[in-house]
XYZ file of C-alpha atoms in Angstrom:
433
model
C -12.778 -9.712 -37.906
C -11.580 -12.525 -40.158
C -14.504 -14.731 -39.130
C -16.950 -11.873 -39.727
C -15.480 -11.232 -43.169
C -15.727 -14.929 -43.989
C -19.395 -15.080 -42.994
C -20.101 -11.937 -45.027
C -18.335 -13.470 -48.032
C -20.406 -16.652 -47.774
C -23.583 -14.590 -47.499
C -22.614 -12.531 -50.558
C -21.978 -15.707 -52.566
C -25.379 -17.085 -51.593
C -27.129 -13.870 -52.632
C -25.223 -13.858 -55.920
C -26.137 -17.513 -56.562
C -29.777 -16.716 -55.822
C -29.759 -13.804 -58.269
C -28.040 -15.905 -60.943
C -30.691 -18.598 -60.495
C -33.490 -16.085 -61.032
C -31.717 -14.692 -64.097
C -31.267 -18.219 -65.447
C -34.979 -18.991 -65.040
C -35.893 -15.703 -66.732
C -33.521 -16.470 -69.609
C -35.038 -19.926 -70.097
C -38.561 -18.465 -70.269
C -37.444 -15.831 -72.792
C -35.722 -18.462 -74.940
C -38.756 -20.749 -74.816
C -40.979 -17.823 -75.768
C -38.677 -16.981 -78.669
C -38.726 -20.593 -79.863
C -42.533 -20.639 -79.611
C -42.800 -17.523 -81.763
C -40.324 -18.795 -84.368
C -41.855 -22.283 -84.605
C -45.479 -21.249 -84.144
C -45.937 -24.208 -81.779
C -47.936 -22.967 -78.799
C -47.680 -26.311 -76.960
C -44.089 -25.448 -76.027
C -45.299 -23.107 -73.273
C -48.946 -24.082 -72.855
C -50.472 -24.637 -69.432
C -51.286 -28.216 -70.424
C -47.628 -28.949 -71.177
C -46.451 -27.555 -67.849
C -49.183 -29.352 -65.931
C -48.067 -32.621 -67.534
C -44.415 -31.718 -66.898
C -45.141 -31.182 -63.209
C -46.775 -34.596 -62.976
C -43.842 -36.286 -64.690
C -41.237 -34.380 -62.664
C -42.624 -35.360 -59.238
C -41.675 -39.084 -59.204
C -38.297 -38.285 -60.782
C -37.647 -35.581 -58.190
C -38.676 -37.802 -55.280
C -36.389 -40.591 -56.489
C -33.584 -38.051 -56.867
C -34.189 -36.753 -53.335
C -33.985 -40.329 -52.110
C -30.617 -40.740 -53.789
C -29.477 -37.412 -52.320
C -30.204 -38.481 -48.732
C -28.345 -41.773 -49.127
C -25.325 -40.424 -50.980
C -24.875 -37.457 -48.672
C -24.407 -40.084 -45.965
C -21.854 -41.948 -48.104
C -24.052 -44.768 -49.456
C -24.484 -45.028 -53.226
C -28.079 -45.956 -53.982
C -28.681 -47.141 -57.534
C -31.485 -49.337 -56.206
C -33.960 -46.441 -56.380
C -35.849 -48.083 -59.234
C -36.428 -51.262 -57.226
C -37.515 -49.255 -54.188
C -39.976 -47.318 -56.332
C -41.402 -50.610 -57.591
C -41.876 -51.830 -54.023
C -43.574 -48.546 -53.168
C -45.954 -48.757 -56.129
C -47.047 -52.306 -55.328
C -47.590 -51.630 -51.615
C -49.506 -48.431 -52.401
C -51.682 -50.242 -54.932
C -52.512 -53.069 -52.535
C -53.257 -50.824 -49.542
C -55.210 -48.383 -51.733
C -57.402 -51.212 -52.995
C -58.174 -52.349 -49.449
C -58.312 -49.126 -47.429
C -58.031 -46.013 -49.638
C -55.581 -43.186 -50.388
C -54.262 -42.537 -46.872
C -53.363 -46.197 -46.405
C -51.817 -46.216 -49.893
C -49.579 -43.283 -48.946
C -48.412 -44.966 -45.730
C -47.897 -48.332 -47.431
C -45.937 -46.791 -50.305
C -43.586 -45.098 -47.860
C -43.220 -48.354 -45.929
C -42.557 -50.420 -49.065
C -39.787 -48.103 -50.215
C -38.359 -47.914 -46.686
C -38.141 -51.714 -46.557
C -36.111 -51.618 -49.761
C -33.878 -48.972 -48.185
C -33.483 -51.088 -45.051
C -32.354 -54.087 -47.122
C -29.813 -51.884 -48.891
C -28.577 -50.500 -45.567
C -28.165 -53.956 -44.042
C -26.194 -55.127 -47.068
C -23.934 -52.094 -47.450
C -23.556 -50.650 -43.950
C -23.603 -53.804 -41.820
C -22.152 -56.442 -44.152
C -20.013 -54.177 -46.321
C -21.426 -55.398 -49.644
C -20.395 -53.319 -52.635
C -22.981 -50.546 -52.994
C -23.423 -51.043 -56.735
C -23.936 -54.796 -56.361
C -26.519 -54.279 -53.626
C -28.357 -51.654 -55.667
C -28.498 -53.879 -58.736
C -29.791 -56.736 -56.574
C -32.633 -54.543 -55.259
C -33.521 -53.480 -58.797
C -33.842 -57.151 -59.702
C -35.542 -58.104 -56.429
C -38.240 -55.395 -56.547
C -40.043 -56.496 -59.744
C -39.624 -60.173 -58.833
C -41.110 -59.835 -55.352
C -44.021 -57.697 -56.535
C -44.885 -60.152 -59.322
C -44.823 -63.013 -56.805
C -47.090 -61.118 -54.403
C -49.524 -60.298 -57.199
C -49.664 -63.974 -58.186
C -50.372 -64.989 -54.600
C -52.877 -62.298 -53.631
C -54.784 -61.480 -56.828
C -54.912 -64.610 -58.976
C -57.618 -66.454 -57.016
C -59.326 -63.391 -55.506
C -62.667 -63.025 -57.294
C -63.409 -59.688 -55.591
C -60.079 -58.289 -56.792
C -60.685 -59.666 -60.296
C -64.013 -57.839 -60.500
C -62.179 -54.565 -59.812
C -59.539 -55.238 -62.458
C -56.930 -56.981 -60.321
C -54.570 -59.581 -61.792
C -50.999 -60.770 -61.955
C -49.772 -57.518 -63.517
C -52.111 -54.967 -61.943
C -53.879 -54.239 -58.690
C -57.582 -53.458 -58.321
C -58.632 -49.831 -58.564
C -57.970 -47.693 -55.497
C -60.862 -46.793 -53.223
C -61.545 -43.066 -53.226
C -59.615 -40.197 -54.798
C -57.172 -37.588 -53.529
C -58.413 -33.983 -53.574
C -57.036 -31.437 -56.036
C -57.112 -27.683 -55.615
C -56.085 -24.479 -57.367
C -54.432 -21.363 -55.995
C -57.303 -18.867 -55.466
C -55.553 -15.747 -56.756
C -54.333 -17.357 -59.970
C -56.913 -19.943 -60.970
C -60.294 -19.330 -59.337
C -63.002 -17.023 -60.616
C -62.485 -15.612 -64.145
C -59.740 -17.624 -65.839
C -57.611 -14.615 -66.655
C -54.469 -16.712 -66.917
C -56.003 -18.804 -69.700
C -57.207 -15.648 -71.455
C -53.732 -14.134 -71.263
C -52.196 -17.388 -72.492
C -54.509 -17.440 -75.518
C -53.291 -13.997 -76.634
C -49.918 -15.584 -77.547
C -48.079 -12.410 -76.642
C -44.310 -12.656 -76.397
C -43.193 -13.717 -72.874
C -46.429 -12.587 -71.138
C -48.582 -15.411 -72.497
C -45.758 -17.865 -71.803
C -45.548 -16.806 -68.165
C -49.335 -17.195 -67.959
C -49.033 -20.717 -69.368
C -46.353 -21.641 -66.841
C -48.332 -20.260 -63.883
C -51.565 -21.845 -65.077
C -49.997 -25.255 -65.505
C -48.315 -25.167 -62.113
C -51.247 -23.884 -60.058
C -54.432 -25.468 -61.410
C -55.762 -28.803 -60.056
C -52.655 -29.571 -58.030
C -52.794 -32.829 -56.066
C -51.827 -33.277 -52.434
C -48.831 -35.439 -53.301
C -47.497 -32.783 -55.667
C -47.633 -30.227 -52.864
C -45.871 -32.661 -50.527
C -43.198 -33.455 -53.110
C -42.468 -29.779 -53.806
C -42.337 -29.020 -50.076
C -39.838 -31.844 -49.510
C -37.195 -30.012 -51.574
C -36.761 -27.020 -49.206
C -37.386 -29.291 -46.207
C -34.500 -31.530 -47.284
C -32.286 -28.491 -47.781
C -33.059 -27.099 -44.349
C -32.602 -30.448 -42.596
C -29.364 -31.401 -44.360
C -27.664 -27.989 -44.354
C -29.099 -26.134 -41.365
C -29.573 -28.683 -38.574
C -27.090 -30.584 -36.375
C -28.495 -33.880 -37.652
C -27.890 -32.810 -41.248
C -24.330 -31.778 -40.425
C -23.652 -35.194 -38.875
C -25.215 -36.964 -41.849
C -23.119 -35.038 -44.373
C -20.011 -35.609 -42.259
C -20.601 -39.364 -42.654
C -20.497 -38.905 -46.401
C -17.355 -36.771 -46.379
C -15.186 -38.397 -43.715
C -16.931 -41.017 -41.544
C -13.812 -41.697 -39.471
C -13.492 -38.023 -38.510
C -17.222 -37.962 -37.741
C -16.837 -41.024 -35.540
C -13.969 -39.389 -33.641
C -16.319 -36.492 -32.832
C -18.980 -38.768 -31.389
C -21.240 -39.223 -34.426
C -22.911 -42.632 -34.549
C -21.958 -43.338 -38.127
C -23.732 -46.679 -38.573
C -27.003 -45.412 -37.155
C -26.854 -42.215 -39.213
C -26.226 -44.158 -42.417
C -29.123 -46.484 -41.623
C -31.478 -43.541 -41.076
C -30.350 -41.861 -44.304
C -30.768 -44.960 -46.478
C -34.167 -45.819 -45.000
C -35.338 -42.240 -45.660
C -33.900 -42.617 -49.155
C -36.011 -45.719 -49.758
C -39.117 -44.071 -48.297
C -38.760 -41.092 -50.662
C -38.354 -43.420 -53.649
C -41.427 -45.330 -52.445
C -43.305 -42.034 -52.237
C -42.410 -41.401 -55.873
C -43.887 -44.796 -56.718
C -46.996 -43.968 -54.681
C -47.520 -40.858 -56.782
C -47.653 -43.023 -59.911
C -50.339 -45.162 -58.266
C -52.361 -42.061 -57.378
C -52.206 -40.927 -61.015
C -53.361 -44.258 -62.489
C -55.501 -45.193 -59.417
C -53.859 -48.640 -59.414
C -50.537 -50.470 -59.466
C -49.481 -51.578 -62.952
C -46.425 -53.716 -63.552
C -43.631 -51.685 -65.131
C -45.238 -48.311 -64.453
C -42.037 -46.831 -62.980
C -40.524 -47.106 -66.500
C -36.966 -46.282 -65.428
C -37.872 -43.161 -63.455
C -35.648 -44.299 -60.590
C -32.635 -44.211 -62.898
C -33.623 -40.825 -64.326
C -34.017 -39.583 -60.728
C -30.461 -40.741 -60.050
C -29.341 -38.805 -63.134
C -31.228 -35.718 -61.904
C -29.415 -35.976 -58.570
C -26.031 -36.095 -60.308
C -27.037 -33.221 -62.587
C -27.996 -31.300 -59.431
C -24.507 -31.862 -57.991
C -25.965 -33.560 -54.912
C -27.963 -30.477 -53.905
C -31.786 -30.278 -53.580
C -32.409 -27.086 -55.547
C -30.426 -28.068 -58.627
C -31.855 -31.582 -58.367
C -35.341 -30.091 -58.640
C -34.198 -28.222 -61.734
C -32.943 -31.439 -63.308
C -36.183 -33.270 -62.515
C -38.152 -30.379 -64.025
C -36.086 -30.580 -67.206
C -36.741 -34.290 -67.658
C -40.393 -33.826 -66.704
C -40.759 -31.090 -69.310
C -39.364 -33.349 -72.041
C -41.826 -36.072 -71.021
C -44.760 -33.670 -70.820
C -43.977 -32.132 -74.198
C -43.874 -35.468 -75.987
C -47.199 -36.362 -74.361
C -48.862 -33.182 -75.585
C -47.510 -33.217 -79.131
C -44.855 -35.357 -80.775
C -44.395 -32.622 -83.381
C -43.507 -30.118 -80.662
C -40.413 -32.131 -79.752
C -38.690 -30.845 -82.900
C -38.876 -27.370 -81.375
C -36.434 -28.594 -78.731
C -33.768 -28.689 -81.454
C -34.006 -24.922 -81.847
C -34.171 -24.468 -78.075
C -31.057 -26.611 -77.657
C -29.236 -24.620 -80.342
C -29.998 -21.334 -78.580
C -28.937 -22.732 -75.209
C -25.624 -23.973 -76.617
C -24.973 -20.587 -78.223
C -25.670 -18.847 -74.904
C -23.357 -21.283 -73.118
C -20.575 -20.706 -75.648
C -21.036 -16.947 -75.338
C -20.781 -17.104 -71.545
C -17.583 -19.175 -71.769
C -16.035 -16.680 -74.179
C -17.054 -13.737 -71.999
C -15.626 -15.422 -68.899
C -12.290 -16.050 -70.614
C -12.059 -12.529 -72.075
C -12.945 -10.708 -68.864
C -10.576 -12.848 -66.810
C -13.113 -13.342 -63.991
C -12.126 -16.992 -64.023
C -8.673 -18.068 -65.245
C -8.866 -19.356 -68.816
C -8.851 -23.119 -69.248
C -6.578 -22.818 -72.288
C -7.038 -25.471 -74.948
C -9.773 -27.195 -72.975
C -11.816 -23.998 -72.801
C -11.492 -23.426 -76.537
C -12.505 -27.032 -77.159
C -15.651 -26.625 -75.038
C -16.605 -23.454 -76.959
C -15.967 -25.132 -80.310
C -17.989 -28.238 -79.393
C -20.850 -26.066 -78.100
C -20.897 -24.030 -81.307
C -20.799 -27.195 -83.421
C -23.660 -28.691 -81.396
C -25.680 -25.498 -81.906
C -25.152 -25.711 -85.668
C -26.219 -29.386 -85.721
C -29.346 -28.730 -83.658
C -30.248 -25.745 -85.852
C -29.819 -27.873 -88.990
C -32.006 -30.605 -87.515
C -34.715 -28.072 -86.709
C -34.656 -26.790 -90.288
C -34.669 -30.213 -91.963
C -36.715 -32.479 -89.669
C -40.445 -31.835 -89.806
C -41.729 -34.705 -87.675
C -39.774 -37.167 -85.553
C -40.668 -40.871 -85.710
C -42.561 -42.059 -82.630
C -39.624 -44.231 -81.562
C -37.345 -41.190 -81.324
C -40.024 -39.121 -79.596
C -40.427 -41.822 -76.946
C -36.709 -41.906 -76.061
C -36.360 -38.101 -75.972
C -36.213 -37.889 -72.130
C -33.532 -40.587 -72.003
C -31.420 -38.929 -74.704
C -31.853 -35.630 -72.878
C -30.627 -37.361 -69.711
C -27.416 -38.453 -71.414
C -26.796 -35.020 -72.946
C -27.366 -33.172 -69.691
C -25.131 -35.533 -67.740
C -22.351 -35.188 -70.299
C -22.402 -31.410 -69.793
C -22.958 -31.439 -66.026
C -20.182 -33.978 -65.439
C -17.579 -31.242 -65.988
C -18.261 -29.576 -62.629
C -19.439 -32.292 -60.263
C -18.371 -32.629 -56.657
C -19.693 -35.799 -55.030
C -19.265 -36.540 -51.283
C -15.692 -37.749 -50.740
C -16.615 -40.979 -48.966
C -19.555 -41.774 -51.239
C -19.587 -45.489 -52.002
C -16.639 -46.353 -49.769
C -16.865 -49.260 -47.341
C -16.741 -48.021 -43.733
C -15.520 -50.048 -40.794
C -14.936 -48.428 -37.445
C -11.253 -48.349 -36.550
C -10.082 -49.277 -40.087
C -9.130 -45.824 -41.360
C -6.772 -45.915 -44.322
């Protein structure tokens, strides 16, 4: 009976978390709609903004998923940026020679090679995980520049197609895009509804239109990898063994888990996912361009931490950063609307903290809880003042918006993080401490 009650309790918590997630998404849409009405800036919820946000979120999300696989197995992977770079170069080279399918395979392979190097250094030789990750971030751009010098400099055929020391020739062929039939084919009723600018309804139409029209194959694959990763890591024996290696590898070893092999598999998959994120960038630009990852591997790592090492929340973090990127692409003036949005979010957060303390659902945090409420309220006032006084942000500030947003989100999310217990620790069989 106790076991049955425990299972029922876990099931009830999952249902409650699912309902809270849906309520949170609904609240965000309502707040965005309110900000759009108050600011008169329709780009905040336009289909174009969300289409751009989806494109920006995919490489960040794939890099974050790569970090999730490695760190759930106990290996810190800050080398995601370097693995993405390797993936972009390999995808660009194979795409130039053989087309999109070869580019996809080569991008996965390039990232996986980076993951293999990281696994050899950390799992086999016990190198500090941070040191190894930094080395891969330095190695990736260096190796790709060397390969470009060797393969493209004296290749006249590549030069005719735009190839050089900092870019690959244009990819052969294009990947197909498609739209969901019910939402985007035939009469464009979503666009018509969006153009009415009705409260909430037109915003929902903008979101659906942006997320369902002209969606590439890699976007579909990237979105599908989120639930696939969840199912594999949390609902399969292999996933249980992998997570056990990240929590207590010595206990896992005592139960017959091959810890070294499992860590190797996890880190190689991690590199392959980061390489896939780099491949997506190549598919967007149709070529490899030096520096095109632009720190997305690091932002993916931040999204993973924001997501508390879980796929669903990681996807939410990647979407947030992608939205900031997409908004600045559509309209630099629209970014000022985020000040009002941030003020409303902070007020909602402060209100929820006050309600939680007053109702006693969760024991009050005392002085710390009051401090969090006060800081949230102060932040809301500052953001509201900025929205009232700042008409247009300088381009330099608009460009760094996603990175500033990364820091702000991490500073808030860091209060309730729970990383795997053995994450980053050196493991040697028989040397339990």
